[in-house]
PDB file of C-alpha atoms in Angstrom:
ATOM      1  CA  UNK A   1     133.803  91.224  90.582  1.00 56.00           C
ATOM      2  CA  UNK A   2     133.026  94.566  92.234  1.00 62.00           C
ATOM      3  CA  UNK A   3     130.460  95.416  89.568  1.00 69.00           C
ATOM      4  CA  UNK A   4     129.316  91.814  89.264  1.00 78.00           C
ATOM      5  CA  UNK A   5     127.996  91.819  92.845  1.00 82.00           C
ATOM      6  CA  UNK A   6     125.740  94.781  92.128  1.00 86.00           C
ATOM      7  CA  UNK A   7     124.385  93.300  88.912  1.00 89.00           C
ATOM      8  CA  UNK A   8     123.962  89.914  90.600  1.00 89.00           C
ATOM      9  CA  UNK A   9     121.745  91.598  93.197  1.00 91.00           C
ATOM     10  CA  UNK A  10     119.825  93.354  90.422  1.00 92.00           C
ATOM     11  CA  UNK A  11     119.295  90.029  88.659  1.00 92.00           C
ATOM     12  CA  UNK A  12     118.100  88.475  91.908  1.00 93.00           C
ATOM     13  CA  UNK A  13     115.686  91.376  92.415  1.00 93.00           C
ATOM     14  CA  UNK A  14     114.234  90.893  88.920  1.00 94.00           C
ATOM     15  CA  UNK A  15     113.874  87.138  89.481  1.00 92.00           C
ATOM     16  CA  UNK A  16     112.205  87.798  92.835  1.00 92.00           C
ATOM     17  CA  UNK A  17     109.758  90.226  91.245  1.00 93.00           C
ATOM     18  CA  UNK A  18     108.944  87.706  88.518  1.00 93.00           C
ATOM     19  CA  UNK A  19     108.512  84.906  91.053  1.00 89.00           C
ATOM     20  CA  UNK A  20     106.180  86.884  93.285  1.00 88.00           C
ATOM     21  CA  UNK A  21     104.167  88.076  90.280  1.00 90.00           C
ATOM     22  CA  UNK A  22     103.638  84.397  89.470  1.00 91.00           C
ATOM     23  CA  UNK A  23     102.714  83.828  93.112  1.00 89.00           C
ATOM     24  CA  UNK A  24     100.261  86.730  92.947  1.00 88.00           C
ATOM     25  CA  UNK A  25      98.485  85.234  89.940  1.00 89.00           C
ATOM     26  CA  UNK A  26      97.849  82.080  91.963  1.00 87.00           C
ATOM     27  CA  UNK A  27      97.221  83.563  95.402  1.00 86.00           C
ATOM     28  CA  UNK A  28      96.590  87.274  94.782  1.00 83.00           C
ATOM     29  CA  UNK A  29      92.815  87.173  95.123  1.00 86.00           C
ATOM     30  CA  UNK A  30      93.074  85.357  98.453  1.00 85.00           C
ATOM     31  CA  UNK A  31      95.731  87.825  99.650  1.00 84.00           C
ATOM     32  CA  UNK A  32      93.682  90.896  98.750  1.00 88.00           C
ATOM     33  CA  UNK A  33      90.585  89.450 100.428  1.00 89.00           C
ATOM     34  CA  UNK A  34      92.634  88.792 103.553  1.00 87.00           C
ATOM     35  CA  UNK A  35      94.093  92.316 103.537  1.00 88.00           C
ATOM     36  CA  UNK A  36      90.620  93.863 103.309  1.00 90.00           C
ATOM     37  CA  UNK A  37      89.425  91.690 106.189  1.00 88.00           C
ATOM     38  CA  UNK A  38      92.529  92.509 108.252  1.00 90.00           C
ATOM     39  CA  UNK A  39      92.773  96.183 107.271  1.00 92.00           C
ATOM     40  CA  UNK A  40      92.413  97.439 110.850  1.00 92.00           C
ATOM     41  CA  UNK A  41      95.240  95.251 112.104  1.00 93.00           C
ATOM     42  CA  UNK A  42      97.530  96.118 109.191  1.00 94.00           C
ATOM     43  CA  UNK A  43      96.912  99.822 109.821  1.00 95.00           C
ATOM     44  CA  UNK A  44      97.569  99.271 113.529  1.00 94.00           C
ATOM     45  CA  UNK A  45     100.942  97.736 112.629  1.00 96.00           C
ATOM     46  CA  UNK A  46     101.834 100.991 110.856  1.00 95.00           C
ATOM     47  CA  UNK A  47     100.683 103.077 113.818  1.00 96.00           C
ATOM     48  CA  UNK A  48     102.734 100.962 116.233  1.00 96.00           C
ATOM     49  CA  UNK A  49     105.758 101.311 113.941  1.00 96.00           C
ATOM     50  CA  UNK A  50     105.336 105.091 113.982  1.00 96.00           C
ATOM     51  CA  UNK A  51     105.062 104.994 117.789  1.00 95.00           C
ATOM     52  CA  UNK A  52     108.388 103.145 117.972  1.00 95.00           C
ATOM     53  CA  UNK A  53     110.122 105.789 115.849  1.00 95.00           C
ATOM     54  CA  UNK A  54     108.557 108.619 117.851  1.00 94.00           C
ATOM     55  CA  UNK A  55     109.599 107.127 121.195  1.00 93.00           C
ATOM     56  CA  UNK A  56     113.112 105.982 120.183  1.00 92.00           C
ATOM     57  CA  UNK A  57     115.004 108.647 118.187  1.00 92.00           C
ATOM     58  CA  UNK A  58     116.487 107.165 114.990  1.00 93.00           C
ATOM     59  CA  UNK A  59     120.274 107.322 114.784  1.00 91.00           C
ATOM     60  CA  UNK A  60     123.280 105.271 113.734  1.00 88.00           C
ATOM     61  CA  UNK A  61     124.191 103.083 116.694  1.00 84.00           C
ATOM     62  CA  UNK A  62     126.869 100.587 115.607  1.00 81.00           C
ATOM     63  CA  UNK A  63     129.082 102.859 113.528  1.00 77.00           C
ATOM     64  CA  UNK A  64     131.588 100.262 112.226  1.00 77.00           C
ATOM     65  CA  UNK A  65     128.707  98.305 110.666  1.00 83.00           C
ATOM     66  CA  UNK A  66     126.140 100.933 109.754  1.00 88.00           C
ATOM     67  CA  UNK A  67     128.524 103.421 108.192  1.00 85.00           C
ATOM     68  CA  UNK A  68     129.925 100.614 106.017  1.00 85.00           C
ATOM     69  CA  UNK A  69     126.392  99.727 104.888  1.00 89.00           C
ATOM     70  CA  UNK A  70     125.752 103.369 104.009  1.00 89.00           C
ATOM     71  CA  UNK A  71     129.045 103.583 102.109  1.00 86.00           C
ATOM     72  CA  UNK A  72     128.290 100.407 100.141  1.00 88.00           C
ATOM     73  CA  UNK A  73     124.806 101.701  99.305  1.00 90.00           C
ATOM     74  CA  UNK A  74     126.394 104.927  98.053  1.00 89.00           C
ATOM     75  CA  UNK A  75     128.811 102.976  95.849  1.00 86.00           C
ATOM     76  CA  UNK A  76     125.899 100.928  94.512  1.00 89.00           C
ATOM     77  CA  UNK A  77     123.898 104.060  93.750  1.00 90.00           C
ATOM     78  CA  UNK A  78     126.539 106.088  91.955  1.00 89.00           C
ATOM     79  CA  UNK A  79     129.197 103.625  90.755  1.00 84.00           C
ATOM     80  CA  UNK A  80     127.283 100.320  90.533  1.00 87.00           C
ATOM     81  CA  UNK A  81     130.008  98.650  92.614  1.00 84.00           C
ATOM     82  CA  UNK A  82     130.367  97.370  96.180  1.00 82.00           C
ATOM     83  CA  UNK A  83     133.797  98.924  96.810  1.00 78.00           C
ATOM     84  CA  UNK A  84     134.311 101.527  99.514  1.00 75.00           C
ATOM     85  CA  UNK A  85     137.067 104.161  99.558  1.00 65.00           C
ATOM     86  CA  UNK A  86     138.933 103.627 102.827  1.00 61.00           C
ATOM     87  CA  UNK A  87     142.057 105.774 102.353  1.00 55.00           C
ATOM     88  CA  UNK A  88     142.945 108.808 100.252  1.00 55.00           C
ATOM     89  CA  UNK A  89     146.359 110.380  99.802  1.00 58.00           C
ATOM     90  CA  UNK A  90     146.202 114.036  98.790  1.00 58.00           C
ATOM     91  CA  UNK A  91     148.752 115.978  96.813  1.00 57.00           C
ATOM     92  CA  UNK A  92     150.127 118.737  99.071  1.00 56.00           C
ATOM     93  CA  UNK A  93     146.832 118.829 101.037  1.00 58.00           C
ATOM     94  CA  UNK A  94     144.882 119.930  97.990  1.00 56.00           C
ATOM     95  CA  UNK A  95     141.457 118.654  97.001  1.00 52.00           C
ATOM     96  CA  UNK A  96     142.922 116.487  94.258  1.00 53.00           C
ATOM     97  CA  UNK A  97     143.403 112.909  95.471  1.00 50.00           C
ATOM     98  CA  UNK A  98     146.654 111.345  94.353  1.00 47.00           C
ATOM     99  CA  UNK A  99     145.876 107.783  95.396  1.00 46.00           C
ATOM    100  CA  UNK A 100     142.589 106.224  96.519  1.00 46.00           C
ATOM    101  CA  UNK A 101     142.433 102.842  98.244  1.00 44.00           C
ATOM    102  CA  UNK A 102     139.254 100.840  97.647  1.00 49.00           C
ATOM    103  CA  UNK A 103     138.314  97.809  99.709  1.00 51.00           C
ATOM    104  CA  UNK A 104     135.571  95.199  99.605  1.00 58.00           C
ATOM    105  CA  UNK A 105     133.550  95.065 102.803  1.00 61.00           C
ATOM    106  CA  UNK A 106     132.524  91.716 104.365  1.00 66.00           C
ATOM    107  CA  UNK A 107     128.884  92.674 104.764  1.00 72.00           C
ATOM    108  CA  UNK A 108     125.837  91.139 103.057  1.00 81.00           C
ATOM    109  CA  UNK A 109     124.543  93.124 100.123  1.00 88.00           C
ATOM    110  CA  UNK A 110     120.737  92.915 100.342  1.00 92.00           C
ATOM    111  CA  UNK A 111     120.279  95.788 102.803  1.00 94.00           C
ATOM    112  CA  UNK A 112     122.580  98.259 100.991  1.00 92.00           C
ATOM    113  CA  UNK A 113     121.007  97.238  97.674  1.00 94.00           C
ATOM    114  CA  UNK A 114     117.527  98.108  98.959  1.00 95.00           C
ATOM    115  CA  UNK A 115     119.006 101.339 100.329  1.00 95.00           C
ATOM    116  CA  UNK A 116     120.454 102.141  96.908  1.00 94.00           C
ATOM    117  CA  UNK A 117     116.952 101.866  95.411  1.00 94.00           C
ATOM    118  CA  UNK A 118     115.704 104.451  97.924  1.00 95.00           C
ATOM    119  CA  UNK A 119     118.723 106.650  97.144  1.00 94.00           C
ATOM    120  CA  UNK A 120     117.906 106.442  93.434  1.00 93.00           C
ATOM    121  CA  UNK A 121     114.307 107.511  94.050  1.00 93.00           C
ATOM    122  CA  UNK A 122     114.782 110.200  96.700  1.00 92.00           C
ATOM    123  CA  UNK A 123     118.482 111.105  96.518  1.00 91.00           C
ATOM    124  CA  UNK A 124     121.345 109.954  98.710  1.00 92.00           C
ATOM    125  CA  UNK A 125     120.786 110.666 102.397  1.00 92.00           C
ATOM    126  CA  UNK A 126     121.448 108.843 105.644  1.00 91.00           C
ATOM    127  CA  UNK A 127     117.776 109.131 106.655  1.00 93.00           C
ATOM    128  CA  UNK A 128     116.880 106.582 103.965  1.00 95.00           C
ATOM    129  CA  UNK A 129     118.236 103.838 106.232  1.00 94.00           C
ATOM    130  CA  UNK A 130     115.658 104.791 108.859  1.00 96.00           C
ATOM    131  CA  UNK A 131     112.890 104.977 106.239  1.00 95.00           C
ATOM    132  CA  UNK A 132     113.780 101.483 105.045  1.00 96.00           C
ATOM    133  CA  UNK A 133     113.802 100.076 108.578  1.00 96.00           C
ATOM    134  CA  UNK A 134     110.442 101.748 109.282  1.00 97.00           C
ATOM    135  CA  UNK A 135     108.909  99.984 106.278  1.00 96.00           C
ATOM    136  CA  UNK A 136     110.511  96.684 107.318  1.00 97.00           C
ATOM    137  CA  UNK A 137     109.182  97.061 110.882  1.00 97.00           C
ATOM    138  CA  UNK A 138     105.696  97.726 109.507  1.00 97.00           C
ATOM    139  CA  UNK A 139     105.933  94.606 107.363  1.00 96.00           C
ATOM    140  CA  UNK A 140     107.273  92.529 110.267  1.00 96.00           C
ATOM    141  CA  UNK A 141     104.470  93.569 112.626  1.00 97.00           C
ATOM    142  CA  UNK A 142     101.865  93.032 109.899  1.00 96.00           C
ATOM    143  CA  UNK A 143     103.215  89.524 109.274  1.00 96.00           C
ATOM    144  CA  UNK A 144     103.135  88.725 113.010  1.00 96.00           C
ATOM    145  CA  UNK A 145      99.570  90.041 113.245  1.00 96.00           C
ATOM    146  CA  UNK A 146      98.249  88.060 110.274  1.00 94.00           C
ATOM    147  CA  UNK A 147     100.026  84.809 111.129  1.00 94.00           C
ATOM    148  CA  UNK A 148      99.034  84.939 114.807  1.00 95.00           C
ATOM    149  CA  UNK A 149      95.394  85.615 114.012  1.00 94.00           C
ATOM    150  CA  UNK A 150      95.235  82.871 111.391  1.00 92.00           C
ATOM    151  CA  UNK A 151      96.875  80.374 113.750  1.00 92.00           C
ATOM    152  CA  UNK A 152      94.430  81.158 116.549  1.00 93.00           C
ATOM    153  CA  UNK A 153      91.440  80.911 114.225  1.00 92.00           C
ATOM    154  CA  UNK A 154      92.685  77.577 112.834  1.00 89.00           C
ATOM    155  CA  UNK A 155      93.024  76.348 116.421  1.00 90.00           C
ATOM    156  CA  UNK A 156      89.275  76.915 116.897  1.00 89.00           C
ATOM    157  CA  UNK A 157      89.316  80.157 118.879  1.00 89.00           C
ATOM    158  CA  UNK A 158      86.729  82.872 118.334  1.00 90.00           C
ATOM    159  CA  UNK A 159      87.384  85.864 116.081  1.00 88.00           C
ATOM    160  CA  UNK A 160      87.466  88.201 119.095  1.00 92.00           C
ATOM    161  CA  UNK A 161      90.059  86.074 120.895  1.00 93.00           C
ATOM    162  CA  UNK A 162      92.131  85.725 117.716  1.00 93.00           C
ATOM    163  CA  UNK A 163      92.088  89.506 117.164  1.00 93.00           C
ATOM    164  CA  UNK A 164      93.127  90.163 120.773  1.00 93.00           C
ATOM    165  CA  UNK A 165      95.902  87.587 120.491  1.00 94.00           C
ATOM    166  CA  UNK A 166      97.206  89.141 117.258  1.00 95.00           C
ATOM    167  CA  UNK A 167      97.276  92.609 118.812  1.00 95.00           C
ATOM    168  CA  UNK A 168      99.037  91.206 121.890  1.00 95.00           C
ATOM    169  CA  UNK A 169     101.675  89.588 119.676  1.00 95.00           C
ATOM    170  CA  UNK A 170     102.446  92.926 117.981  1.00 96.00           C
ATOM    171  CA  UNK A 171     102.631  94.763 121.302  1.00 95.00           C
ATOM    172  CA  UNK A 172     104.941  92.106 122.762  1.00 95.00           C
ATOM    173  CA  UNK A 173     107.157  92.470 119.694  1.00 93.00           C
ATOM    174  CA  UNK A 174     107.654  96.214 120.067  1.00 93.00           C
ATOM    175  CA  UNK A 175     108.104  95.832 123.838  1.00 92.00           C
ATOM    176  CA  UNK A 176     111.497  94.226 123.190  1.00 91.00           C
ATOM    177  CA  UNK A 177     114.280  96.858 123.454  1.00 91.00           C
ATOM    178  CA  UNK A 178     116.500  94.950 121.016  1.00 91.00           C
ATOM    179  CA  UNK A 179     113.767  95.252 118.376  1.00 93.00           C
ATOM    180  CA  UNK A 180     113.119  98.965 118.877  1.00 93.00           C
ATOM    181  CA  UNK A 181     116.832  99.801 118.918  1.00 92.00           C
ATOM    182  CA  UNK A 182     117.429  97.734 115.781  1.00 91.00           C
ATOM    183  CA  UNK A 183     114.437  99.255 114.010  1.00 93.00           C
ATOM    184  CA  UNK A 184     115.521 102.841 114.663  1.00 94.00           C
ATOM    185  CA  UNK A 185     119.116 102.225 113.618  1.00 93.00           C
ATOM    186  CA  UNK A 186     120.751 101.978 110.217  1.00 91.00           C
ATOM    187  CA  UNK A 187     121.565  98.273 110.552  1.00 90.00           C
ATOM    188  CA  UNK A 188     120.336  95.195 108.728  1.00 92.00           C
ATOM    189  CA  UNK A 189     119.268  93.170 111.800  1.00 92.00           C
ATOM    190  CA  UNK A 190     115.562  93.928 111.358  1.00 94.00           C
ATOM    191  CA  UNK A 191     115.697  92.954 107.684  1.00 95.00           C
ATOM    192  CA  UNK A 192     117.296  89.648 108.664  1.00 94.00           C
ATOM    193  CA  UNK A 193     114.501  88.973 111.165  1.00 94.00           C
ATOM    194  CA  UNK A 194     111.852  89.822 108.564  1.00 96.00           C
ATOM    195  CA  UNK A 195     113.419  87.559 105.931  1.00 95.00           C
ATOM    196  CA  UNK A 196     113.703  84.638 108.359  1.00 95.00           C
ATOM    197  CA  UNK A 197     110.107  85.005 109.570  1.00 95.00           C
ATOM    198  CA  UNK A 198     108.894  85.466 105.993  1.00 95.00           C
ATOM    199  CA  UNK A 199     110.669  82.286 104.896  1.00 95.00           C
ATOM    200  CA  UNK A 200     108.989  80.324 107.704  1.00 95.00           C
ATOM    201  CA  UNK A 201     105.643  81.791 106.667  1.00 94.00           C
ATOM    202  CA  UNK A 202     106.168  80.720 103.066  1.00 93.00           C
ATOM    203  CA  UNK A 203     107.328  77.287 104.235  1.00 95.00           C
ATOM    204  CA  UNK A 204     104.107  76.934 106.254  1.00 93.00           C
ATOM    205  CA  UNK A 205     102.085  77.985 103.218  1.00 91.00           C
ATOM    206  CA  UNK A 206     103.901  75.493 100.974  1.00 93.00           C
ATOM    207  CA  UNK A 207     103.496  72.583 103.401  1.00 93.00           C
ATOM    208  CA  UNK A 208      99.812  73.405 103.743  1.00 91.00           C
ATOM    209  CA  UNK A 209      99.208  73.522  99.971  1.00 89.00           C
ATOM    210  CA  UNK A 210     102.237  72.300  97.979  1.00 92.00           C
ATOM    211  CA  UNK A 211     102.440  73.974  94.576  1.00 91.00           C
ATOM    212  CA  UNK A 212     105.317  74.831  92.245  1.00 90.00           C
ATOM    213  CA  UNK A 213     104.681  78.573  92.603  1.00 91.00           C
ATOM    214  CA  UNK A 214     104.735  78.447  96.401  1.00 91.00           C
ATOM    215  CA  UNK A 215     107.936  76.396  96.323  1.00 93.00           C
ATOM    216  CA  UNK A 216     109.480  79.009  94.038  1.00 92.00           C
ATOM    217  CA  UNK A 217     108.479  81.803  96.439  1.00 92.00           C
ATOM    218  CA  UNK A 218     109.990  79.832  99.320  1.00 93.00           C
ATOM    219  CA  UNK A 219     113.318  79.502  97.480  1.00 93.00           C
ATOM    220  CA  UNK A 220     113.337  83.248  96.766  1.00 94.00           C
ATOM    221  CA  UNK A 221     112.820  83.951 100.471  1.00 94.00           C
ATOM    222  CA  UNK A 222     115.619  81.535 101.433  1.00 93.00           C
ATOM    223  CA  UNK A 223     117.971  83.207  98.942  1.00 92.00           C
ATOM    224  CA  UNK A 224     117.097  86.550 100.518  1.00 93.00           C
ATOM    225  CA  UNK A 225     117.997  85.114 103.938  1.00 93.00           C
ATOM    226  CA  UNK A 226     121.386  84.064 102.578  1.00 89.00           C
ATOM    227  CA  UNK A 227     122.030  87.627 101.341  1.00 88.00           C
ATOM    228  CA  UNK A 228     121.170  89.538 104.485  1.00 83.00           C
TER     229      UNK A 228
END
């Protein structure tokens, strides 16, 4: 069971990659055209994300949760399990543990699994949690920018008004203290927000143009929501 959870997440990641590759074959050209047209706004989302991390120092804030997530990500990286050592009995205070108690932690596994991928690439370090949340914040602001601008343009507003509205939406997002504190922590709250918003975006896309590939992408996003 403890190893099965890790390999279940790996299987889900492979299925998600396959599903979004299929989605890219159907919608990739449209996506790349949109990204080129919205390049300034997408870059601005990255700049605003950097401003958040410069103004709010990154640190672990909710230790009972965030330290558990880090410990699970460490177990995933090195042992391919989701167990965490919670108690160690030493033999006459030496460095040789006589008995180690492992426990399963009641936390979702998507965030520590993504952390374990960063640990595998760059080595285990606490700062990887902040790097991951920075990337998620960038993606969240970019999604807000694109969706807001598209919605305003579809409503008949001018390109200038739609651009201003999209920028305003990003600025209002980062003006929320709960968002900036969550983004610069080692918690999974920002990932949960991104997955929920992403699932609504994919639902909107599917309802607008129902296809099997878009339905598959929507199910992948909903499964991610259930794991975060």
